Amino acid sequence: MSRENFHKACKVSELKEGVGKRVYLDDEEIAIFKVNEEIFALSNICPHQKARKIHEGFIEDHGVICPLHGWKFDLATGNLAPDRRGLKTYPLKIENGFVFVNVIKKELSW
């Protein structure tokens, strides 16, 4: 069963292509990225040593690379190459020029 708990995160116009934005919503620290005009929301906390740096990551091949440890996470799924712990991802929607993020987290697939 899915619950909706959408919170206004930012204006779409605030997002720069390939540059992360850190937001805090309902006790969650979230990194939002716009890549090829698509928007993604993931946990900003890397599972390796709990570094709060994903929003500072580098975009490469539909993934974000943690700037501290070099781990690469898929933007859509949060998955880390094969069978390793990934990032939480968050459903989102765009309405009236704003990004709304659902802080009810998607389940990880590992």
Tab-separated table of C-alpha atoms in Angstrom:
chain	number	residue	atom	x	y	z
A	1	MET	CA	0.000	0.000	0.000
A	2	SER	CA	1.345	3.386	-1.017
A	3	ARG	CA	0.862	6.611	0.928
A	4	GLU	CA	1.392	10.060	-0.467
A	5	ASN	CA	3.261	12.624	1.563
A	6	PHE	CA	4.404	15.205	-1.002
A	7	HIS	CA	6.296	18.292	0.130
A	8	LYS	CA	7.287	21.322	-1.946
A	9	ALA	CA	11.045	20.992	-2.468
A	10	CYS	CA	12.029	23.787	-4.848
A	11	LYS	CA	11.184	25.621	-8.045
A	12	VAL	CA	12.054	23.747	-11.229
A	13	SER	CA	13.791	26.939	-12.395
A	14	GLU	CA	16.227	26.670	-9.441
A	15	LEU	CA	17.632	23.396	-10.783
A	16	LYS	CA	20.659	23.625	-13.045
A	17	GLU	CA	21.387	20.850	-15.518
A	18	GLY	CA	23.678	18.241	-13.919
A	19	VAL	CA	24.062	20.141	-10.626
A	20	GLY	CA	22.619	18.767	-7.397
A	21	LYS	CA	20.479	20.694	-4.927
A	22	ARG	CA	20.226	19.690	-1.256
A	23	VAL	CA	16.843	20.039	0.461
A	24	TYR	CA	15.490	19.002	3.855
A	25	LEU	CA	11.940	17.645	3.921
A	26	ASP	CA	10.175	15.947	6.819
A	27	ASP	CA	13.460	14.972	8.550
A	28	GLU	CA	14.943	13.662	5.293
A	29	GLU	CA	18.040	15.091	3.576
A	30	ILE	CA	17.457	14.806	-0.169
A	31	ALA	CA	19.561	15.509	-3.270
A	32	ILE	CA	17.625	16.660	-6.333
A	33	PHE	CA	19.135	16.537	-9.811
A	34	LYS	CA	17.987	17.633	-13.255
A	35	VAL	CA	19.614	15.579	-16.017
A	36	ASN	CA	18.491	15.758	-19.650
A	37	GLU	CA	15.394	17.673	-18.489
A	38	GLU	CA	14.408	14.787	-16.168
A	39	ILE	CA	14.325	15.343	-12.397
A	40	PHE	CA	15.419	12.823	-9.762
A	41	ALA	CA	15.314	12.772	-5.945
A	42	LEU	CA	17.654	10.564	-3.892
A	43	SER	CA	18.954	10.416	-0.366
A	44	ASN	CA	21.779	12.903	0.088
A	45	ILE	CA	23.540	10.507	2.473
A	46	CYS	CA	26.034	8.080	0.929
A	47	PRO	CA	25.871	4.671	2.660
A	48	HIS	CA	29.686	4.646	2.874
A	49	GLN	CA	30.527	6.468	6.126
A	50	LYS	CA	27.205	8.392	5.958
A	51	ALA	CA	28.748	11.280	4.005
A	52	ARG	CA	26.179	14.023	3.292
A	53	LYS	CA	27.651	14.878	-0.099
A	54	ILE	CA	25.566	13.274	-2.865
A	55	HIS	CA	24.249	16.709	-3.933
A	56	GLU	CA	27.881	17.633	-4.708
A	57	GLY	CA	28.333	14.532	-6.872
A	58	PHE	CA	29.302	14.326	-10.515
A	59	ILE	CA	26.835	13.170	-13.167
A	60	GLU	CA	27.987	10.408	-15.517
A	61	ASP	CA	25.954	7.997	-17.684
A	62	HIS	CA	22.627	8.436	-15.848
A	63	GLY	CA	24.338	8.125	-12.477
A	64	VAL	CA	25.704	10.346	-9.728
A	65	ILE	CA	29.197	9.727	-8.367
A	66	CYS	CA	29.843	10.434	-4.682
A	67	PRO	CA	32.576	13.105	-4.599
A	68	LEU	CA	34.235	11.536	-1.544
A	69	HIS	CA	34.280	7.823	-2.287
A	70	GLY	CA	33.668	7.478	-6.026
A	71	TRP	CA	30.634	5.207	-5.686
A	72	LYS	CA	28.231	5.609	-8.604
A	73	PHE	CA	24.473	5.457	-7.988
A	74	ASP	CA	21.791	5.178	-10.662
A	75	LEU	CA	19.706	8.363	-10.596
A	76	ALA	CA	16.383	6.591	-11.175
A	77	THR	CA	16.775	3.568	-8.904
A	78	GLY	CA	19.500	4.550	-6.432
A	79	ASN	CA	21.193	1.223	-7.164
A	80	LEU	CA	24.920	0.783	-6.830
A	81	ALA	CA	26.580	-1.611	-9.260
A	82	PRO	CA	25.738	-5.077	-8.793
A	83	ASP	CA	24.126	-6.150	-5.598
A	84	ARG	CA	25.551	-3.441	-3.371
A	85	ARG	CA	23.703	-1.153	-1.019
A	86	GLY	CA	22.243	1.848	-2.800
A	87	LEU	CA	20.561	5.150	-2.065
A	88	LYS	CA	16.932	5.669	-1.139
A	89	THR	CA	14.915	7.224	-3.956
A	90	TYR	CA	11.837	9.390	-3.648
A	91	PRO	CA	8.832	9.704	-5.952
A	92	LEU	CA	8.268	13.226	-7.173
A	93	LYS	CA	5.888	15.293	-9.243
A	94	ILE	CA	6.023	18.652	-10.964
A	95	GLU	CA	3.135	21.071	-10.488
A	96	ASN	CA	2.912	24.769	-11.351
A	97	GLY	CA	6.677	25.054	-11.776
A	98	PHE	CA	7.529	23.413	-8.443
A	99	VAL	CA	9.097	20.058	-7.583
A	100	PHE	CA	7.167	18.115	-4.933
A	101	VAL	CA	8.892	15.129	-3.312
A	102	ASN	CA	7.085	12.249	-1.601
A	103	VAL	CA	9.072	11.470	1.539
A	104	ILE	CA	7.517	7.998	1.764
A	105	LYS	CA	10.552	6.162	0.452
A	106	LYS	CA	10.666	3.578	-2.308
A	107	GLU	CA	11.993	0.216	-1.183
A	108	LEU	CA	15.576	-0.624	-2.093
A	109	SER	CA	15.983	-3.600	-4.373
A	110	TRP	CA	18.840	-5.246	-2.518
